[in-house]
Amino acid sequence: WQWLSLCCQETRELYERENMLDELEVSGARLTPEGEPLPESLVHFLREYEERASQYREQSSRRLRDQLCRLEGLLAEACRVAVEDLAERCKAEFVTMADTANSAFTAFYAESEAARTGFEDMLRPRLGDPNHREELEILCNGEGERATRAKEKIIGVHSNLLREANNCADAFVVALRHTSVATIALLDSLLMVSDLSTLPGDDQVVTKRMGLRRLRAARAKQEEASGAEDSGESGDARGIKHKEWPGLAVDKLQGARQRRKQLQLGANGADGETEANADEAAESSENYEQKNTEIAEAVQQALDALAEPSTSIFTPQHRAAMQARADVFEAFVSWWDEL
């Protein structure tokens, strides 16, 4: 209220310059019992202005509280939407890749089957004659090459799908960890309704009628909160309790990832047994492992972080965020394990 004291000071200085200070002392009014005499009209204006300012401040405070209430309701749902959107985007990316690979393989398979049918149609009883042995060998060699290419293609597509499935899970785990950390940090730093002071008339709000059991529970909770506040065990300076949230069960995902890696290695080994570009495949696999070492470390760190319990402020929004994380993670692992 610096403007108020400045207004009073300038008014008295004005009356002093006009040699009307004595008149002000006689006919003036006081804004406060300890204050100096001021013109009655000015006192009336200041009191009216102060009342209007107080009303506007109260209305603004109530609007802010209503906005925070809506924000808390939106955040409870937004946390679930965020992690669900993350899981669905990872799923959609894998499904798109798998559909593309299946379309290419379907075209190759149709061409391969047409070639196999052509070789079958070329079989004749006369090819059993030793005099036509060379012609039979040419036909058998053609079918053998077709079968070899088909086998390599099947193994390659299967190995690629296994690798992309693991990449899908890895991307989801890393993104889920970052999303969880960012969400909890955001919720911890937000202003909550409980942080605001009470407003005039709040004690006149009629609460919803409760049954005897709910009333006892509410009173017990209120007494517990009061006792915690008196003993200084309320959590932090804001008086909000903290909660340790359990980690996610990542064992199922880790086990499935290891099994698929073994299947992928087995597929690469089977591909090598065909003796077609064996050296090139080995070099490509080695480069792939070296390139993805950092990714593997990041994924393992994310899994370890998700498996460890975490502590944060305990609010309905935090509880909704952690519950959504657990539900979406479990649903994603079930979907991914059935691929």
XYZ file of C-alpha atoms in Angstrom:
339
model
C 0.000 0.000 0.000
C 2.723 2.486 -0.837
C 0.326 4.440 -3.035
C -1.951 5.017 -0.003
C 0.764 6.448 2.207
C 2.058 8.537 -0.713
C -1.441 9.923 -1.348
C -1.864 10.907 2.313
C 1.566 12.499 2.425
C 1.061 14.565 -0.736
C -2.389 15.694 0.427
C -1.065 17.001 3.746
C 1.859 18.683 1.979
C -0.630 20.412 -0.321
C -2.692 21.693 2.631
C 0.489 22.825 4.336
C 1.557 24.851 1.289
C -1.877 26.475 1.206
C -1.688 27.258 4.945
C -4.845 25.165 5.544
C -3.285 22.526 7.758
C -4.967 23.920 10.890
C -8.352 23.770 9.205
C -7.637 20.164 8.188
C -6.807 19.274 11.773
C -10.233 20.541 12.858
C -12.552 19.404 10.047
C -10.625 16.436 8.661
C -11.319 12.732 9.146
C -8.919 9.963 9.917
C -8.509 6.955 7.660
C -7.296 4.877 10.604
C -7.436 5.611 14.328
C -3.678 6.188 14.345
C -3.619 8.084 11.062
C -3.305 11.804 10.489
C -6.331 13.944 9.602
C -7.288 14.002 5.902
C -10.106 15.605 3.919
C -13.357 13.770 4.551
C -14.047 13.331 0.829
C -10.616 11.798 0.336
C -11.132 9.401 3.238
C -14.486 8.362 1.766
C -12.917 7.829 -1.670
C -9.992 5.827 -0.272
C -12.266 3.574 1.768
C -14.533 2.984 -1.205
C -11.516 2.329 -3.447
C -10.054 -0.046 -0.883
C -13.339 -1.942 -0.665
C -13.584 -2.260 -4.434
C -9.963 -3.386 -4.609
C -10.635 -5.994 -1.929
C -13.680 -7.288 -3.816
C -11.756 -7.474 -7.073
C -8.896 -9.260 -5.321
C -11.290 -11.787 -3.840
C -12.998 -12.362 -7.197
C -9.624 -12.830 -8.910
C -8.550 -15.262 -6.196
C -11.737 -17.276 -6.653
C -11.267 -17.362 -10.434
C -7.702 -18.539 -9.915
C -8.869 -21.260 -7.561
C -11.563 -22.376 -10.009
C -8.988 -22.513 -12.799
C -6.675 -24.587 -10.622
C -9.537 -26.958 -9.825
C -10.186 -27.450 -13.536
C -6.476 -27.849 -14.166
C -6.194 -30.560 -11.509
C -9.091 -32.417 -13.098
C -7.534 -32.122 -16.560
C -4.125 -33.245 -15.340
C -5.568 -36.405 -13.811
C -6.794 -37.388 -17.278
C -3.940 -35.817 -19.266
C -1.335 -38.044 -17.595
C -3.137 -41.158 -18.784
C -3.663 -39.707 -22.265
C 0.053 -38.922 -22.542
C 1.286 -42.443 -21.777
C -1.496 -44.082 -23.792
C -0.603 -41.925 -26.786
C 3.038 -42.897 -26.349
C 2.196 -46.610 -26.361
C -0.153 -46.299 -29.339
C 2.432 -44.431 -31.411
C 5.017 -47.144 -30.756
C 2.480 -49.809 -31.689
C 1.424 -47.978 -34.843
C 5.036 -47.577 -35.957
C 5.705 -51.296 -35.590
C 2.419 -52.290 -37.272
C 3.196 -50.013 -40.222
C 6.651 -51.538 -40.606
C 5.259 -55.075 -40.299
C 2.544 -54.412 -42.894
C 5.141 -53.067 -45.318
C 7.369 -56.105 -44.788
C 4.420 -58.498 -45.158
C 3.304 -56.808 -48.373
C 6.777 -57.152 -49.877
C 7.010 -60.773 -48.733
C 3.555 -61.559 -50.118
C 4.627 -60.334 -53.560
C 7.853 -62.345 -53.341
C 5.960 -65.440 -52.161
C 3.485 -65.224 -55.023
C 6.363 -64.975 -57.517
C 8.188 -67.857 -55.837
C 5.094 -70.069 -55.849
C 4.535 -69.281 -59.505
C 8.103 -70.390 -60.253
C 7.623 -73.587 -58.223
C 4.414 -74.366 -60.098
C 6.240 -73.770 -63.378
C 8.950 -76.248 -62.408
C 6.314 -78.810 -61.463
C 4.578 -78.342 -64.802
C 7.877 -78.964 -66.579
C 8.192 -82.415 -65.029
C 7.620 -85.174 -67.613
C 7.853 -88.949 -67.438
C 10.587 -88.865 -70.033
C 12.877 -87.054 -67.581
C 13.255 -90.376 -65.787
C 15.167 -91.651 -68.802
C 18.974 -91.533 -68.237
C 19.275 -89.974 -71.649
C 17.493 -86.852 -70.315
C 19.504 -86.683 -67.085
C 21.093 -83.331 -67.956
C 17.684 -81.753 -68.558
C 16.446 -83.132 -65.224
C 19.471 -81.742 -63.393
C 18.867 -78.286 -64.889
C 15.265 -78.426 -63.676
C 16.277 -79.622 -60.195
C 18.983 -76.973 -59.882
C 16.471 -74.259 -60.799
C 14.046 -75.489 -58.167
C 16.865 -75.738 -55.622
C 17.899 -72.142 -56.219
C 14.278 -71.028 -55.881
C 13.883 -72.899 -52.602
C 17.164 -71.433 -51.302
C 16.061 -67.897 -52.112
C 12.683 -68.525 -50.488
C 14.342 -69.876 -47.353
C 16.707 -66.907 -47.141
C 13.808 -64.513 -47.655
C 11.695 -66.144 -44.933
C 14.581 -66.142 -42.464
C 15.468 -62.530 -43.316
C 11.884 -61.279 -42.890
C 11.497 -63.193 -39.622
C 14.796 -61.844 -38.277
C 13.872 -58.308 -39.298
C 10.480 -58.558 -37.559
C 12.144 -59.802 -34.372
C 14.652 -56.968 -34.478
C 11.966 -54.354 -35.103
C 9.818 -55.787 -32.299
C 12.712 -55.370 -29.883
C 13.346 -51.855 -31.212
C 9.674 -51.034 -30.635
C 9.891 -52.200 -27.011
C 13.177 -50.357 -26.490
C 11.763 -47.099 -27.829
C 8.684 -47.450 -25.635
C 10.702 -48.123 -22.478
C 13.054 -45.165 -22.983
C 10.213 -42.798 -23.877
C 8.106 -44.004 -20.939
C 10.930 -43.292 -18.535
C 11.438 -39.736 -19.826
C 7.682 -39.106 -19.895
C 7.297 -40.332 -16.317
C 10.141 -38.175 -15.027
C 8.841 -35.099 -16.850
C 5.256 -35.685 -15.689
C 6.179 -36.075 -12.023
C 8.479 -33.043 -12.156
C 5.667 -31.013 -13.716
C 3.141 -32.110 -11.096
C 5.589 -31.433 -8.257
C 6.168 -27.872 -9.436
C 2.546 -26.913 -10.146
C 0.509 -24.705 -7.864
C -2.285 -26.686 -6.251
C -5.562 -25.566 -4.702
C -4.296 -26.735 -1.323
C -1.475 -24.171 -1.599
C -3.953 -21.270 -1.643
C -5.176 -19.549 1.489
C -8.824 -19.532 2.460
C -11.170 -16.806 1.244
C -13.994 -15.023 3.033
C -17.057 -17.241 3.126
C -15.224 -20.543 2.723
C -16.303 -21.595 6.204
C -19.934 -21.135 5.149
C -19.736 -23.691 2.337
C -22.124 -26.542 3.058
C -20.310 -29.805 2.532
C -21.946 -32.825 0.999
C -23.720 -35.039 3.491
C -21.715 -38.107 4.401
C -22.577 -41.379 6.029
C -21.360 -42.235 9.500
C -18.471 -44.314 8.220
C -17.257 -41.636 5.790
C -17.693 -38.960 8.443
C -15.539 -40.892 10.907
C -12.889 -41.464 8.240
C -12.881 -37.761 7.308
C -12.517 -36.701 10.936
C -9.739 -39.221 11.535
C -7.920 -37.962 8.444
C -8.334 -34.356 9.576
C -6.991 -35.158 13.036
C -4.087 -37.066 11.533
C -3.227 -34.147 9.270
C -3.471 -31.743 12.210
C -1.214 -33.942 14.330
C 1.302 -34.269 11.504
C 1.350 -30.505 11.077
C 1.941 -29.970 14.800
C 4.760 -32.523 14.877
C 6.379 -31.218 11.687
C 5.909 -34.528 9.802
C 3.770 -33.170 6.988
C 6.291 -33.890 4.258
C 7.700 -30.491 3.297
C 7.190 -26.758 3.682
C 3.940 -26.922 1.689
C 2.453 -29.360 4.185
C 1.968 -32.055 1.528
C 2.739 -35.672 2.223
C 5.122 -37.723 0.122
C 4.589 -41.260 -1.089
C 6.905 -43.959 -2.361
C 5.459 -45.446 -5.537
C 6.320 -49.062 -6.397
C 8.380 -49.758 -9.488
C 7.118 -51.518 -12.578
C 7.395 -55.284 -13.071
C 9.907 -55.284 -15.923
C 10.962 -58.931 -15.509
C 8.410 -60.174 -18.052
C 9.544 -57.652 -20.644
C 13.227 -58.366 -20.049
C 12.652 -62.126 -20.361
C 10.711 -61.745 -23.601
C 13.387 -59.425 -25.023
C 16.104 -61.992 -24.278
C 14.074 -64.796 -25.876
C 13.530 -62.774 -29.019
C 17.185 -61.873 -29.205
C 18.021 -65.580 -29.038
C 15.509 -66.257 -31.799
C 17.037 -63.474 -33.857
C 20.528 -64.875 -33.352
C 19.221 -68.314 -34.273
C 17.698 -66.905 -37.429
C 20.971 -65.241 -38.331
C 22.756 -68.515 -37.706
C 20.320 -70.389 -39.920
C 20.845 -67.768 -42.591
C 24.573 -68.374 -42.367
C 24.083 -72.104 -42.898
C 22.834 -71.385 -46.382
C 26.385 -70.246 -47.244
C 24.974 -67.226 -49.084
C 26.802 -64.014 -48.239
C 27.841 -65.488 -44.869
C 30.792 -63.141 -44.395
C 28.718 -60.101 -45.318
C 25.957 -61.107 -42.888
C 28.456 -61.595 -40.061
C 30.032 -58.201 -40.713
C 26.597 -56.550 -40.854
C 25.584 -58.181 -37.561
C 28.815 -57.021 -35.912
C 28.316 -53.445 -37.109
C 24.728 -53.535 -35.920
C 25.776 -54.619 -32.428
C 28.429 -51.905 -32.225
C 26.043 -49.246 -33.457
C 23.387 -50.143 -30.909
C 25.621 -50.468 -27.849
C 24.644 -47.021 -26.584
C 20.976 -47.734 -27.259
C 21.200 -50.992 -25.316
C 22.762 -49.171 -22.365
C 20.052 -46.491 -22.454
C 17.347 -49.157 -22.540
C 18.865 -51.001 -19.589
C 19.125 -47.767 -17.616
C 15.482 -47.007 -18.409
C 14.397 -50.487 -17.298
C 16.355 -50.166 -14.058
C 14.852 -46.732 -13.402
C 11.304 -47.956 -14.064
C 11.804 -50.961 -11.802
C 13.027 -48.868 -8.859
C 10.525 -47.282 -6.452
C 10.169 -43.510 -6.767
C 9.112 -40.855 -4.263
C 6.997 -37.820 -5.043
C 4.311 -35.604 -3.577
C 1.092 -37.470 -2.874
C -1.850 -35.902 -4.698
C -4.713 -37.396 -6.744
C -2.900 -36.240 -9.893
C 0.304 -38.052 -8.909
C -1.675 -41.173 -8.093
C -3.480 -41.019 -11.460
C -0.183 -40.540 -13.296
C 1.526 -43.493 -11.607
C -1.528 -45.725 -12.020
C -1.765 -44.815 -15.700
C 1.924 -45.594 -16.160
C 1.514 -49.034 -14.577
C -1.667 -49.871 -16.551
C -0.276 -48.766 -19.918
C 3.024 -50.555 -19.328
C 1.259 -53.806 -18.454
C -1.048 -53.534 -21.474
C 1.871 -52.800 -23.799
C 3.897 -55.756 -22.507
C 0.890 -58.083 -22.990
C 0.424 -56.831 -26.563
C 4.103 -57.031 -27.367
C 4.491 -60.530 -25.887
C 1.753 -61.833 -28.209
C 3.415 -60.566 -31.396
